[in-house]
Short mmCIF file of C-alpha atoms in Angstrom, two decimals:
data_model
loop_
_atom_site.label_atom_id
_atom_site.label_comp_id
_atom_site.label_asym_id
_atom_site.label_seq_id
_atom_site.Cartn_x
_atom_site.Cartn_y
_atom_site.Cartn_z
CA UNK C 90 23.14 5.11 -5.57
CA UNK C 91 23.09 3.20 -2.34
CA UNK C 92 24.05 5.12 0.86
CA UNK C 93 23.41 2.62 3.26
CA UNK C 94 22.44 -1.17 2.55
CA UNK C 95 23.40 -3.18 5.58
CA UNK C 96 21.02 -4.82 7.94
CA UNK C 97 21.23 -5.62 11.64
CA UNK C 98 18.46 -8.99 11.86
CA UNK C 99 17.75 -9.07 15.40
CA UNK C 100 17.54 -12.96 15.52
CA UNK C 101 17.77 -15.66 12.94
CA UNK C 102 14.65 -17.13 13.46
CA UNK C 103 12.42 -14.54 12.31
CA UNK C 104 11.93 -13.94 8.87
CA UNK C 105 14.01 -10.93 7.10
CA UNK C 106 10.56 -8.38 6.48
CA UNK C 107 11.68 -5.70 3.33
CA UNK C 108 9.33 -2.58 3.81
CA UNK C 109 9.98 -0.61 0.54
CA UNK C 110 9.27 3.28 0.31
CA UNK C 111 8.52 4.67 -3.17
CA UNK C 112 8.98 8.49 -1.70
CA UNK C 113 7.35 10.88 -4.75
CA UNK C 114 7.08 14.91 -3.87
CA UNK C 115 6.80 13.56 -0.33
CA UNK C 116 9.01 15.99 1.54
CA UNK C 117 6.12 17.20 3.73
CA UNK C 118 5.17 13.63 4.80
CA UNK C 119 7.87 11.57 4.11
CA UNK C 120 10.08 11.79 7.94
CA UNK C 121 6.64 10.89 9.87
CA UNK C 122 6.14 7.95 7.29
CA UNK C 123 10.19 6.75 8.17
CA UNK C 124 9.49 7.16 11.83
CA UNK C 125 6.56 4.84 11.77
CA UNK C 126 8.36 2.76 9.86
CA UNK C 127 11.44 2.46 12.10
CA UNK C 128 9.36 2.58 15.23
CA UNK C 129 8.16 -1.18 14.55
CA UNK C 130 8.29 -3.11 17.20
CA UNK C 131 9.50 -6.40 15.17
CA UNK C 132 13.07 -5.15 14.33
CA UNK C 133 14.11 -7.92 11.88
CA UNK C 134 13.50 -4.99 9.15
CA UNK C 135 15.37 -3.84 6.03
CA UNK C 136 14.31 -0.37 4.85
CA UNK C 137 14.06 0.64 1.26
CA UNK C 138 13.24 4.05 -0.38
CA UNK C 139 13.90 5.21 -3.61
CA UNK C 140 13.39 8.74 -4.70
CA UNK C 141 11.31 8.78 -8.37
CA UNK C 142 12.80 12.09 -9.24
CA UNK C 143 11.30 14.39 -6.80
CA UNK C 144 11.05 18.26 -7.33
CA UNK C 145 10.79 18.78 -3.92
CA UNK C 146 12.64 18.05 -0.87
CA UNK C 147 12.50 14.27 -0.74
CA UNK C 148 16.17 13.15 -1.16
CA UNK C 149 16.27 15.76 1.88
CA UNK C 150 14.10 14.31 4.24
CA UNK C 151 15.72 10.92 3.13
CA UNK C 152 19.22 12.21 3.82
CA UNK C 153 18.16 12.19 7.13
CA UNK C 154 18.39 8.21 7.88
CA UNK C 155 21.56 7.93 5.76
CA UNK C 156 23.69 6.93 8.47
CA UNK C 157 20.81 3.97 10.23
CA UNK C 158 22.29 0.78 9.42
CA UNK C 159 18.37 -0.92 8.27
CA UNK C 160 18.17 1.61 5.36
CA UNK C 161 19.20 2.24 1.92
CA UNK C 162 18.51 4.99 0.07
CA UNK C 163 17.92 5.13 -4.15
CA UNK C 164 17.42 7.00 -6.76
CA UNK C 165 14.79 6.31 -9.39
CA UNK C 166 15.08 7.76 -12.92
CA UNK C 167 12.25 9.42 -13.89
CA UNK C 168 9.25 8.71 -15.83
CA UNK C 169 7.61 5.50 -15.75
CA UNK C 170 4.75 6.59 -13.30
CA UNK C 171 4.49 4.58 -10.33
CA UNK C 172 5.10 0.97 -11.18
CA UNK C 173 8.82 2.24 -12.01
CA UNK C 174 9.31 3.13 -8.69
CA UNK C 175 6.95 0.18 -6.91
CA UNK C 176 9.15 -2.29 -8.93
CA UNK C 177 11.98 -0.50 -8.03
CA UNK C 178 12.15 -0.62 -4.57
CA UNK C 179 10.50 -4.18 -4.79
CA UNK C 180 13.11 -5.78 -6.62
CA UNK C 181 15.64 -4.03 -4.52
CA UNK C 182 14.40 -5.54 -1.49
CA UNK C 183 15.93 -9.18 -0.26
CA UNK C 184 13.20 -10.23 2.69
CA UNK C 185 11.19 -13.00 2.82
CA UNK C 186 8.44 -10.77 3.31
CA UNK C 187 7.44 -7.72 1.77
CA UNK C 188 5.73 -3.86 2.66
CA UNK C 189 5.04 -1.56 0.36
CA UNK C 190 4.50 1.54 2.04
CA UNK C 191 3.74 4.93 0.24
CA UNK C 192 5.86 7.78 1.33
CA UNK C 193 2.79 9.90 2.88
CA UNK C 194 1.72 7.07 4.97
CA UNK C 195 1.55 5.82 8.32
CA UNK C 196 2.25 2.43 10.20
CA UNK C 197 1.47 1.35 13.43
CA UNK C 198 4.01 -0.28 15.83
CA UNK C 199 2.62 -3.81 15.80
CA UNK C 200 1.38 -4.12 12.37
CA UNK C 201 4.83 -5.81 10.99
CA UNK C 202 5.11 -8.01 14.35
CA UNK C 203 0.78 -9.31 13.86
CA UNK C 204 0.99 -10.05 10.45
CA UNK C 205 4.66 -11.99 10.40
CA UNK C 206 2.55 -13.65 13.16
CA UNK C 207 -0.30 -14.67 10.78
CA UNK C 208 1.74 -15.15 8.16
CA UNK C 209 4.17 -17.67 9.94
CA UNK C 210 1.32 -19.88 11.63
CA UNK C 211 -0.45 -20.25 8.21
CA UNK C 212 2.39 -21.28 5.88
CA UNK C 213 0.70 -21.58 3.32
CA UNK C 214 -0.66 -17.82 3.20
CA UNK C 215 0.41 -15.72 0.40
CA UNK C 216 -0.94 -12.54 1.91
CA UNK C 217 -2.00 -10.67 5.18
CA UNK C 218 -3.93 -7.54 5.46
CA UNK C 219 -5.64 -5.54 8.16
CA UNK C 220 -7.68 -2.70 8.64
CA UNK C 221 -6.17 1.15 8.62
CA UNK C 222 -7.78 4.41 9.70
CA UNK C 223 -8.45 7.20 7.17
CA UNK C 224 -6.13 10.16 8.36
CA UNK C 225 -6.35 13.83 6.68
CA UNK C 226 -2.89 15.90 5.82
CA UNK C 227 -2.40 16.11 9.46
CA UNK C 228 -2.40 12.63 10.64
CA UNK C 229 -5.76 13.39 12.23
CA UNK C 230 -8.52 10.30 12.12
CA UNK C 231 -11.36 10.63 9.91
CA UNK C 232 -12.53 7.02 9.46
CA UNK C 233 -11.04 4.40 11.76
CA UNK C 234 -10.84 0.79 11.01
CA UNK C 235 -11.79 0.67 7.85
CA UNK C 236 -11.32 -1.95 5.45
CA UNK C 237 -11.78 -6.18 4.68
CA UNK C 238 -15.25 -6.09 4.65
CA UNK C 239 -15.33 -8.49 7.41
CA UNK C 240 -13.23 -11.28 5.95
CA UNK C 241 -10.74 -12.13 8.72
CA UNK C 242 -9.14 -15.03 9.87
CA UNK C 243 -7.88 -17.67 6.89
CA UNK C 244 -9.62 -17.76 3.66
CA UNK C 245 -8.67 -19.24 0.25
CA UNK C 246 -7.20 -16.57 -1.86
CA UNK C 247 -9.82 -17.04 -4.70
CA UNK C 248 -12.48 -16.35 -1.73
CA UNK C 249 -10.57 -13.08 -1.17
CA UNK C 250 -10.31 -11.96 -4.60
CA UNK C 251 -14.14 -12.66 -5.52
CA UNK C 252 -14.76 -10.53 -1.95
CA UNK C 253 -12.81 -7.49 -3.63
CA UNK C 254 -14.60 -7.52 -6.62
CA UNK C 255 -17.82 -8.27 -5.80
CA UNK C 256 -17.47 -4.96 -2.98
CA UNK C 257 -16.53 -3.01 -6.28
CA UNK C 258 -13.68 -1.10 -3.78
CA UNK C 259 -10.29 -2.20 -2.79
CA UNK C 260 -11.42 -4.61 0.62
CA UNK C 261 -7.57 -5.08 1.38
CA UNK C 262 -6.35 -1.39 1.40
CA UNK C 263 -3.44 0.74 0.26
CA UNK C 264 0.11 -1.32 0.39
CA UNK C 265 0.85 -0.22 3.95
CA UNK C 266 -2.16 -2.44 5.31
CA UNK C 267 -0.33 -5.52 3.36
CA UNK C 268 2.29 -8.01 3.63
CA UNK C 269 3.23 -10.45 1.21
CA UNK C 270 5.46 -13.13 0.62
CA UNK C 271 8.04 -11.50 -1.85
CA UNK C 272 8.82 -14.60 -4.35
CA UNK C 273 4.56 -14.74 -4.73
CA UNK C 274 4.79 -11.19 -5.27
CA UNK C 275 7.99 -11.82 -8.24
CA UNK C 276 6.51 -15.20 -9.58
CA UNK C 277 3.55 -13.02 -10.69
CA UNK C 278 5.52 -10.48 -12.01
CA UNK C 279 5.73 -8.07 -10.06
CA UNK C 280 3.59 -4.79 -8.97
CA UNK C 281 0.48 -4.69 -12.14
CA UNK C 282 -0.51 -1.10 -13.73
CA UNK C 283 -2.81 -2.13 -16.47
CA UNK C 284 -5.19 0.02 -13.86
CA UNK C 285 -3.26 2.64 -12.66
CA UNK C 286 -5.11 3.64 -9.92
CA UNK C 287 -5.93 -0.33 -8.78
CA UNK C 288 -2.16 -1.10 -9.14
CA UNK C 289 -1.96 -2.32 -5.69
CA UNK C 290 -5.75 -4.03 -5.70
CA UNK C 291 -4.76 -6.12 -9.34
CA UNK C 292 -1.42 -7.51 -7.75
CA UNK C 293 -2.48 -8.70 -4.51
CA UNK C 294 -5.31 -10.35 -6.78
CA UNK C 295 -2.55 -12.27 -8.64
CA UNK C 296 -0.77 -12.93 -5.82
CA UNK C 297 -3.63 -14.32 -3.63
CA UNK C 298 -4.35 -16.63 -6.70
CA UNK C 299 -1.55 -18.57 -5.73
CA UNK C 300 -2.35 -19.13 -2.14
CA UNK C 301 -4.01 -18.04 1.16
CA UNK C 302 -5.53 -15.10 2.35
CA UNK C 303 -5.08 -13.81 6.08
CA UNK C 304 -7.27 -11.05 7.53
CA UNK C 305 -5.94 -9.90 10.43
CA UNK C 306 -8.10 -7.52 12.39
CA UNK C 307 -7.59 -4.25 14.15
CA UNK C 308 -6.71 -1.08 12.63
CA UNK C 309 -2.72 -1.25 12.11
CA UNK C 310 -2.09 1.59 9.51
CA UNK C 311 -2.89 4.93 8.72
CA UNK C 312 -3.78 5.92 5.26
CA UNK C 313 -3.45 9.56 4.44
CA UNK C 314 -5.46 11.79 2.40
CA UNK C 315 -3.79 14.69 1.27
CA UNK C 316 -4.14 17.13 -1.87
CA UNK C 317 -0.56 15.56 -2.95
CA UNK C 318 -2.16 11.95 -2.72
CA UNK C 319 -1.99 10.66 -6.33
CA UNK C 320 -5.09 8.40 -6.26
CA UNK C 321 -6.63 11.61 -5.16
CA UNK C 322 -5.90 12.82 -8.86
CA UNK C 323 -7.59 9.61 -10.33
CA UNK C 324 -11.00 9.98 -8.83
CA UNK C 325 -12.39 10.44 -11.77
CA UNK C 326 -11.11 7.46 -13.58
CA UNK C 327 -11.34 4.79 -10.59
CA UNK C 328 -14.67 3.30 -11.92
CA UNK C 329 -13.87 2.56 -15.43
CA UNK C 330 -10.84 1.72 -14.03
CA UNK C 331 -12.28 -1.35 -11.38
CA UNK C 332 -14.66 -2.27 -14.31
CA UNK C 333 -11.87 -2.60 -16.52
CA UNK C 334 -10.19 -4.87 -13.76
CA UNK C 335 -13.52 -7.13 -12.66
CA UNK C 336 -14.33 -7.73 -16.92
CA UNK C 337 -10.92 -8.65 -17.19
CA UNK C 338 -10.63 -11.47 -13.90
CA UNK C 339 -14.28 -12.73 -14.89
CA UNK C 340 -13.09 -13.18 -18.64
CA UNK C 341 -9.35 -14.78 -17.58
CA UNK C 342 -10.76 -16.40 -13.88
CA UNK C 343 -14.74 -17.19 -14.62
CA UNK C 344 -13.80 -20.10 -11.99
CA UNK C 345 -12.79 -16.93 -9.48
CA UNK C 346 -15.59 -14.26 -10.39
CA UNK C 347 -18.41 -15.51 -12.05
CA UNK C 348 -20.32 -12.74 -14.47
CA UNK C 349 -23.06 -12.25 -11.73
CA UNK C 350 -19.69 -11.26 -9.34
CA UNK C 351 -18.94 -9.03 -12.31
CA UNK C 352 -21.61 -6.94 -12.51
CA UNK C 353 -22.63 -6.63 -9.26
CA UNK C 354 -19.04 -5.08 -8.34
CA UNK C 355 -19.69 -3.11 -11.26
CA UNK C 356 -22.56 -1.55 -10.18
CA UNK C 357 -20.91 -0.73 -6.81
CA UNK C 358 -17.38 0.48 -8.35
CA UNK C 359 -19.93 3.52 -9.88
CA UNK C 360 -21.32 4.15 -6.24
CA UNK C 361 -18.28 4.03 -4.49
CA UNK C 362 -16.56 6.53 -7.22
CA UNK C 363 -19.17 8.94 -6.54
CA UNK C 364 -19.41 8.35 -2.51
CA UNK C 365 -15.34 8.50 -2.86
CA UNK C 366 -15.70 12.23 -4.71
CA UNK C 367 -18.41 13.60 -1.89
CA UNK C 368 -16.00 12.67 0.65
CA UNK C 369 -12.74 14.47 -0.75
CA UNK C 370 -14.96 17.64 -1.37
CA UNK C 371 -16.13 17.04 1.80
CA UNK C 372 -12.99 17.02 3.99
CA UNK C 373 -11.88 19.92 1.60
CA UNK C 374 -8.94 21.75 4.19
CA UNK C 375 -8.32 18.84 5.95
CA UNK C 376 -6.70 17.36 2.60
CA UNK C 377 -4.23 20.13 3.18
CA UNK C 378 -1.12 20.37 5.45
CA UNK C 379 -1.67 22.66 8.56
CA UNK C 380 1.39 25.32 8.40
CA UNK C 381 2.19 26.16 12.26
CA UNK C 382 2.64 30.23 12.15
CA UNK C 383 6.25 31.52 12.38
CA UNK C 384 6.77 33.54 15.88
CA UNK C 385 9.19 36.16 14.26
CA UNK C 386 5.50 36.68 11.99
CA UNK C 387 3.25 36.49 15.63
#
């Protein structure tokens, strides 16, 4: 399955950083996502994406960085939704640190270089985030800098997971605005689904049990909002969904998130579901890919 596995570390004191692509019917995306991706200015990378069984032109657009020497390409059997493919290309990787990055989104060029840097002057961090800009379908900013809720610098990871639940939204952001330290990220077992649509919010929240959180600020990341965006799909279920999730780490973690935390991210997982559906009726077209006209049609 592999077309390409071998890796060119540009010195040996820098850490090995995996950033892992789980590319799903993201042909229209998918080459800006690779470009961003390669475009890092820390160049210690390994690149890993994995096709889930596409019925579109993915394993196209992948075909297309066969022949760099930082990427491998995979296949993914079907089925399995997306913690098939997130554990997929997770388990694939072989850095100390790791990036999950969806296949629609965007990174900026110093976002792996900052939070190596964070990471590496707080050894005992398990986890760096930063803020990202909301883009629509064609990379075009609609919210910038969104995201930790203010909580930058060093903080205990129990501080960061009571912050996420007690903001009743996902403070660290989509897998693109994160870096972990892979063996954290396999001692807990791996990406967590009980939640589909908080799969990324419930395993940083294990993995930040076991260590230090590291906000570091500045938008780094683009997170795209498209009508082939699958949390898009799961609007409708996110609230039950992040009640579901703060019940469960104030019943297994009451020394974490105390039943006031509980309900008061409660009550504002049910605001931000509905303030999350105004804005994707909202942006309506932008959600949409622009198609450029043909000239033979002009």
């Amino acid at each position: 399955m592999s077309i390409n596995s071998a890796q060119t570390p540009s010195s040996q004191d820098e850490p090995l950083v995996s950033i892992v692509i789980p590319a799903y019917n993201n042909a229209d995306y998918l080459d800006d996502t690779m470009k961003s991706v390669l475009g890092q200015t820390y160049t210690n990378l390994e690149v890993i994406v994995s096709d889930h069984a596409s019925s579109d032109d993915t394993w196209s657009v992948m075909q297309r960085y066969s022949s760099d020497p930082r990427v491998t390409l995979l296949h993914t059997e079907g089925g399995g939704g997306a913690l098939r493919n997130w554990n997929r290309v997770s388990q694939a990787a072989t850095g100390e640190l790791i990036k999950l990055v969806c296949g629609d989104d965007l990174l900026y060029p110093t976002i792996v270089a900052q939070q190596v840097a964070a990471l590496i002057a707080e050894p005992t961090a398990v986890l760096a985030a930063s803020p990202r800009d909301i883009v629509d379908a064609n990379g075009v900013p609609v919210i910038k800098n969104r995201g930790l809720a203010g909580l930058t610098g060093v903080h205990d990871g129990t501080v960061a997971v009571r912050k996420t639940v007690t903001s009743g939204t996902n403070i660290f952001g989509e897998p693109g605005c994160v870096m972990m330290r892979r063996s954290v990220l396999e001692k807990v077992g791996w990406w967590d689904s009980r939640w589909p649509y908080l799969i990324d919010e419930t395993s940083y929240s294990l993995v930040l049990l076991e260590g230090k959180f590291v906000g570091v600020p500045g938008s780094l990341a683009g997170f795209r909002i498209s009508d082939s965006q699958w949390s898009v799909r799961l609007v409708a279920e996110q609230a039950a969904q992040a009640i579901g999730f703060h019940n469960w780490m104030a019943k297994t973690r009451p020394d974490v998130v105390s039943n006031t935390d509980r309900l008061i991210g409660n009550t504002r997982a049910r605001v931000m579901a509905q303030a999350r559906r105004l804005a994707y009726i909202w942006l309506g077209r932008r959600m949409s890919k622009a198609v450029k006209p043909d000239a033979a049609s002009v």
